[in-house]
């Protein structure tokens, strides 16, 4: 089943105003000129024929192939993945530009159904790979170095061996994927179609969420209450989507014999469950010295007896409200990237010049932001909802980091370029860190430095603490759904059970905040995705510490790591830097960087 890109940032962006300059839009013609393009029809026809031919040539025969024969088979599979990925990338990206357009939605659905039908005969490929004896496969790798390059792919495929169903059931699961995608589209279209009224103006969800970073507290409160009102009006739809998706996952996991709802995500991330649990435990244990301590500082800065949820992302009182136009945002990020290494600037430049970024907020456009790699012989596309606040600059730095990573990994080919989620956040979070450090370096006053430090701490708390709280919510949600249908009130209660713990004693929670789980896309599109953010932030904090210490050859090692794509396990990738994510102390190193920034903020108050 070929998946669509989806927004991967928990957008807490800003309410933009004024002239942002000329915002770039996607030019999707590098994929196809249009939905009626001759090349698209040609590729659909080729895909149908090649999938049938591939099955005829190889089904029931994989175990008999010699090393050269298996390599040819792998190359043909990669070409199929490339063409299918190109088609689905075009349809998906076009849809996300205007999710409320019926013609785009229909085109996406029609294309997805065709690709699913065409690729169903290929289900045998991974099933038969898992039936090859270990000794036979090892001998084939030893006999052919080009084939051995694909060993990491085979290892990931074979990790699913204990959970593999019969060939007939696997084909059924493949076909049924279309139904699950329909629920995802219902979620996307519902979110994109929501309207909110703030100060007599009708807004979409992005602009409304962005009010939560307004300097005027009354505007923040108005936005929070309006979000709660609209979410409550639609809560039955969101509860139905979550109930259905969680139940479908529970059924599939039960048939596969998965030991936990999270196991499938751990396998796809190529990460050990105990490593994730060590991360989770380290973050939860650090709540008091991170989020609890920071928000108590912020409460004092804001002059409040108690914080409300609409104060969580409020700007500081001394922060100057200003609009960062597009050219300034571009220049800021490019300067930071080029200062690290000129190669970073060269890789980032085409995103701005060649229609690889879609930046503006438009009615019906998907919320959030993402970087979609498309296929290895085209290029990534970055989506933003840019409204001109400093945090939007950091989102640009983040998504551009993804894009640079995807460009560098493309040489690995379709099967090896894709990076597990836990490592996919490396370049994006590192790009944010570079941009932050460059801005901090330029700070001219104590107040300016304080604002920058606080903003970075808040971003890190949103990336680490908030995402682990999200992960705990999902764990509770899936465990509860396994016991029976969940009412909206049940889901609300699960959401609130993690909020106070993660945010701390400084907060009160308004009536209606219990519904704020409803708009988070990750829970629907990619269950248990969220811990990858905390993993990535912790990893990058540890990595940046090595860089800041002046480690010799760091830049070359960093580029080698990004170029590796999905060809290496996290242990192998981090070894050149003297780091090991399976060491519980590793996470303390990353969390200490956040704690150290809070120490600096506290020292400013002395």
mmCIF file of C-alpha atoms in Angstrom, residues 291-477:
data_model
loop_
_atom_site.group_PDB
_atom_site.id
_atom_site.type_symbol
_atom_site.label_atom_id
_atom_site.label_comp_id
_atom_site.label_asym_id
_atom_site.label_seq_id
_atom_site.Cartn_x
_atom_site.Cartn_y
_atom_site.Cartn_z
ATOM 1 C CA UNK A 291 8.485 21.606 31.494
ATOM 2 C CA UNK A 292 7.403 22.068 35.124
ATOM 3 C CA UNK A 293 10.370 24.309 35.892
ATOM 4 C CA UNK A 294 10.165 26.289 32.653
ATOM 5 C CA UNK A 295 6.432 26.976 32.842
ATOM 6 C CA UNK A 296 6.792 28.198 36.428
ATOM 7 C CA UNK A 297 9.377 30.688 35.116
ATOM 8 C CA UNK A 298 7.040 31.682 32.318
ATOM 9 C CA UNK A 299 4.123 32.148 34.741
ATOM 10 C CA UNK A 300 6.204 34.710 36.621
ATOM 11 C CA UNK A 301 7.280 36.473 33.411
ATOM 12 C CA UNK A 302 3.647 36.764 32.348
ATOM 13 C CA UNK A 303 2.684 38.081 35.800
ATOM 14 C CA UNK A 304 0.002 35.417 36.292
ATOM 15 C CA UNK A 305 -1.122 33.584 39.416
ATOM 16 C CA UNK A 306 -2.094 30.603 37.263
ATOM 17 C CA UNK A 307 -1.346 29.703 33.642
ATOM 18 C CA UNK A 308 -4.147 28.746 31.276
ATOM 19 C CA UNK A 309 -3.682 26.473 28.281
ATOM 20 C CA UNK A 310 -3.801 29.501 25.981
ATOM 21 C CA UNK A 311 -0.674 30.829 27.724
ATOM 22 C CA UNK A 312 1.479 27.800 26.881
ATOM 23 C CA UNK A 313 2.847 29.274 23.638
ATOM 24 C CA UNK A 314 2.341 32.938 24.513
ATOM 25 C CA UNK A 315 5.169 35.311 23.587
ATOM 26 C CA UNK A 316 7.062 36.828 26.491
ATOM 27 C CA UNK A 317 6.024 40.337 27.625
ATOM 28 C CA UNK A 318 9.336 41.805 26.494
ATOM 29 C CA UNK A 319 9.055 40.146 23.072
ATOM 30 C CA UNK A 320 8.529 42.540 20.190
ATOM 31 C CA UNK A 321 5.626 41.545 17.986
ATOM 32 C CA UNK A 322 6.879 41.682 14.436
ATOM 33 C CA UNK A 323 6.330 40.058 11.096
ATOM 34 C CA UNK A 324 9.253 38.212 9.505
ATOM 35 C CA UNK A 325 8.764 38.460 5.762
ATOM 36 C CA UNK A 326 9.652 35.571 3.484
ATOM 37 C CA UNK A 327 12.948 37.007 2.254
ATOM 38 C CA UNK A 328 14.201 37.564 5.794
ATOM 39 C CA UNK A 329 13.198 34.029 6.785
ATOM 40 C CA UNK A 330 14.984 32.624 3.757
ATOM 41 C CA UNK A 331 18.132 34.687 4.424
ATOM 42 C CA UNK A 332 18.206 33.695 8.116
ATOM 43 C CA UNK A 333 17.987 29.970 7.443
ATOM 44 C CA UNK A 334 20.376 30.039 4.489
ATOM 45 C CA UNK A 335 22.997 31.951 6.488
ATOM 46 C CA UNK A 336 22.814 29.379 9.291
ATOM 47 C CA UNK A 337 23.053 26.453 6.885
ATOM 48 C CA UNK A 338 25.963 27.947 4.926
ATOM 49 C CA UNK A 339 27.851 28.852 8.107
ATOM 50 C CA UNK A 340 27.804 25.188 9.121
ATOM 51 C CA UNK A 341 28.998 24.028 5.712
ATOM 52 C CA UNK A 342 28.681 25.647 2.248
ATOM 53 C CA UNK A 343 27.426 22.294 0.936
ATOM 54 C CA UNK A 344 24.303 22.709 3.069
ATOM 55 C CA UNK A 345 23.550 26.007 1.353
ATOM 56 C CA UNK A 346 24.049 24.519 -2.098
ATOM 57 C CA UNK A 347 21.622 21.704 -1.302
ATOM 58 C CA UNK A 348 19.012 24.069 0.172
ATOM 59 C CA UNK A 349 19.074 26.731 -2.547
ATOM 60 C CA UNK A 350 16.954 24.921 -5.195
ATOM 61 C CA UNK A 351 14.058 24.566 -2.748
ATOM 62 C CA UNK A 352 13.602 28.341 -2.880
ATOM 63 C CA UNK A 353 14.315 28.827 -6.567
ATOM 64 C CA UNK A 354 12.616 25.912 -8.309
ATOM 65 C CA UNK A 355 9.103 25.601 -6.894
ATOM 66 C CA UNK A 356 9.930 22.970 -4.290
ATOM 67 C CA UNK A 357 8.228 24.906 -1.437
ATOM 68 C CA UNK A 358 4.543 25.767 -1.016
ATOM 69 C CA UNK A 359 4.532 28.369 1.771
ATOM 70 C CA UNK A 360 1.266 30.341 1.864
ATOM 71 C CA UNK A 361 -1.803 29.734 4.012
ATOM 72 C CA UNK A 362 -4.781 29.125 1.719
ATOM 73 C CA UNK A 363 -8.386 27.996 2.285
ATOM 74 C CA UNK A 364 -8.622 24.215 2.049
ATOM 75 C CA UNK A 365 -4.857 23.659 2.192
ATOM 76 C CA UNK A 366 -3.758 20.938 4.616
ATOM 77 C CA UNK A 367 -2.624 22.308 7.990
ATOM 78 C CA UNK A 368 0.854 21.883 9.451
ATOM 79 C CA UNK A 369 4.037 21.369 7.491
ATOM 80 C CA UNK A 370 5.974 18.503 5.950
ATOM 81 C CA UNK A 371 8.759 17.541 3.572
ATOM 82 C CA UNK A 372 7.814 14.732 1.190
ATOM 83 C CA UNK A 373 10.727 12.949 -0.532
ATOM 84 C CA UNK A 374 8.632 11.823 -3.574
ATOM 85 C CA UNK A 375 11.011 9.483 -5.461
ATOM 86 C CA UNK A 376 14.777 9.370 -5.713
ATOM 87 C CA UNK A 377 15.007 10.591 -9.330
ATOM 88 C CA UNK A 378 12.891 13.711 -8.746
ATOM 89 C CA UNK A 379 13.270 15.788 -5.529
ATOM 90 C CA UNK A 380 11.458 16.494 -2.260
ATOM 91 C CA UNK A 381 8.644 19.011 -1.858
ATOM 92 C CA UNK A 382 8.258 21.108 1.310
ATOM 93 C CA UNK A 383 4.867 22.317 2.536
ATOM 94 C CA UNK A 384 4.532 25.172 5.032
ATOM 95 C CA UNK A 385 1.738 27.384 6.317
ATOM 96 C CA UNK A 386 3.908 30.481 6.666
ATOM 97 C CA UNK A 387 2.456 33.411 8.628
ATOM 98 C CA UNK A 388 5.533 35.410 9.484
ATOM 99 C CA UNK A 389 6.366 34.839 13.159
ATOM 100 C CA UNK A 390 9.853 33.781 14.365
ATOM 101 C CA UNK A 391 8.613 30.246 15.057
ATOM 102 C CA UNK A 392 7.611 29.982 11.402
ATOM 103 C CA UNK A 393 11.278 30.621 10.563
ATOM 104 C CA UNK A 394 12.201 27.654 12.745
ATOM 105 C CA UNK A 395 9.594 25.514 10.948
ATOM 106 C CA UNK A 396 11.199 26.499 7.636
ATOM 107 C CA UNK A 397 14.614 25.504 9.024
ATOM 108 C CA UNK A 398 13.122 22.199 10.218
ATOM 109 C CA UNK A 399 11.413 21.197 6.978
ATOM 110 C CA UNK A 400 14.349 22.345 4.861
ATOM 111 C CA UNK A 401 16.522 20.038 6.969
ATOM 112 C CA UNK A 402 14.241 17.155 6.018
ATOM 113 C CA UNK A 403 14.546 18.185 2.377
ATOM 114 C CA UNK A 404 18.363 18.305 2.455
ATOM 115 C CA UNK A 405 18.427 14.898 4.153
ATOM 116 C CA UNK A 406 16.115 13.426 1.504
ATOM 117 C CA UNK A 407 18.226 14.841 -1.350
ATOM 118 C CA UNK A 408 21.418 13.397 0.136
ATOM 119 C CA UNK A 409 19.859 9.979 0.772
ATOM 120 C CA UNK A 410 18.380 9.710 -2.736
ATOM 121 C CA UNK A 411 21.552 8.136 -4.160
ATOM 122 C CA UNK A 412 20.778 5.042 -2.077
ATOM 123 C CA UNK A 413 17.846 4.212 -4.401
ATOM 124 C CA UNK A 414 14.191 3.573 -3.633
ATOM 125 C CA UNK A 415 14.632 0.685 -1.216
ATOM 126 C CA UNK A 416 17.514 2.106 0.837
ATOM 127 C CA UNK A 417 16.910 5.865 0.824
ATOM 128 C CA UNK A 418 13.919 5.890 3.155
ATOM 129 C CA UNK A 419 15.021 6.693 6.706
ATOM 130 C CA UNK A 420 13.215 5.275 9.752
ATOM 131 C CA UNK A 421 11.200 7.947 11.559
ATOM 132 C CA UNK A 422 13.567 7.918 14.527
ATOM 133 C CA UNK A 423 16.425 9.027 12.262
ATOM 134 C CA UNK A 424 14.317 11.038 9.809
ATOM 135 C CA UNK A 425 14.168 13.904 12.316
ATOM 136 C CA UNK A 426 17.960 14.200 12.575
ATOM 137 C CA UNK A 427 18.645 16.760 9.843
ATOM 138 C CA UNK A 428 15.447 18.701 10.511
ATOM 139 C CA UNK A 429 16.099 19.219 14.226
ATOM 140 C CA UNK A 430 19.798 19.864 13.526
ATOM 141 C CA UNK A 431 18.757 22.520 10.983
ATOM 142 C CA UNK A 432 16.608 24.162 13.653
ATOM 143 C CA UNK A 433 19.507 24.095 16.097
ATOM 144 C CA UNK A 434 21.870 25.713 13.574
ATOM 145 C CA UNK A 435 19.324 28.460 12.884
ATOM 146 C CA UNK A 436 18.700 29.054 16.578
ATOM 147 C CA UNK A 437 22.423 29.263 17.387
ATOM 148 C CA UNK A 438 22.992 31.727 14.532
ATOM 149 C CA UNK A 439 20.123 33.940 15.771
ATOM 150 C CA UNK A 440 21.424 33.718 19.372
ATOM 151 C CA UNK A 441 24.891 34.716 18.191
ATOM 152 C CA UNK A 442 23.402 37.907 16.709
ATOM 153 C CA UNK A 443 21.360 38.853 19.795
ATOM 154 C CA UNK A 444 22.375 42.367 20.890
ATOM 155 C CA UNK A 445 20.550 42.728 24.216
ATOM 156 C CA UNK A 446 19.838 40.619 27.279
ATOM 157 C CA UNK A 447 16.109 40.785 26.491
ATOM 158 C CA UNK A 448 16.628 39.585 22.930
ATOM 159 C CA UNK A 449 18.786 36.696 24.145
ATOM 160 C CA UNK A 450 16.172 35.798 26.763
ATOM 161 C CA UNK A 451 13.392 35.739 24.156
ATOM 162 C CA UNK A 452 15.443 33.497 21.855
ATOM 163 C CA UNK A 453 16.418 31.107 24.669
ATOM 164 C CA UNK A 454 12.838 30.867 25.895
ATOM 165 C CA UNK A 455 11.571 30.257 22.378
ATOM 166 C CA UNK A 456 14.059 27.441 21.867
ATOM 167 C CA UNK A 457 13.210 25.867 25.222
ATOM 168 C CA UNK A 458 9.518 25.965 24.313
ATOM 169 C CA UNK A 459 10.209 24.364 20.938
ATOM 170 C CA UNK A 460 12.210 21.623 22.664
ATOM 171 C CA UNK A 461 9.471 21.055 25.242
ATOM 172 C CA UNK A 462 6.932 20.830 22.407
ATOM 173 C CA UNK A 463 9.206 18.391 20.595
ATOM 174 C CA UNK A 464 10.186 16.225 23.565
ATOM 175 C CA UNK A 465 7.798 16.563 26.510
ATOM 176 C CA UNK A 466 4.635 17.192 24.503
ATOM 177 C CA UNK A 467 5.334 14.381 22.036
ATOM 178 C CA UNK A 468 6.035 11.845 24.790
ATOM 179 C CA UNK A 469 2.759 12.929 26.421
ATOM 180 C CA UNK A 470 1.121 12.342 23.022
ATOM 181 C CA UNK A 471 2.753 8.896 22.924
ATOM 182 C CA UNK A 472 1.402 8.048 26.378
ATOM 183 C CA UNK A 473 -2.059 9.211 25.263
ATOM 184 C CA UNK A 474 -1.895 6.920 22.237
ATOM 185 C CA UNK A 475 -0.738 3.982 24.359
ATOM 186 C CA UNK A 476 -3.729 4.517 26.661
ATOM 187 C CA UNK A 477 -6.110 5.036 23.730
#
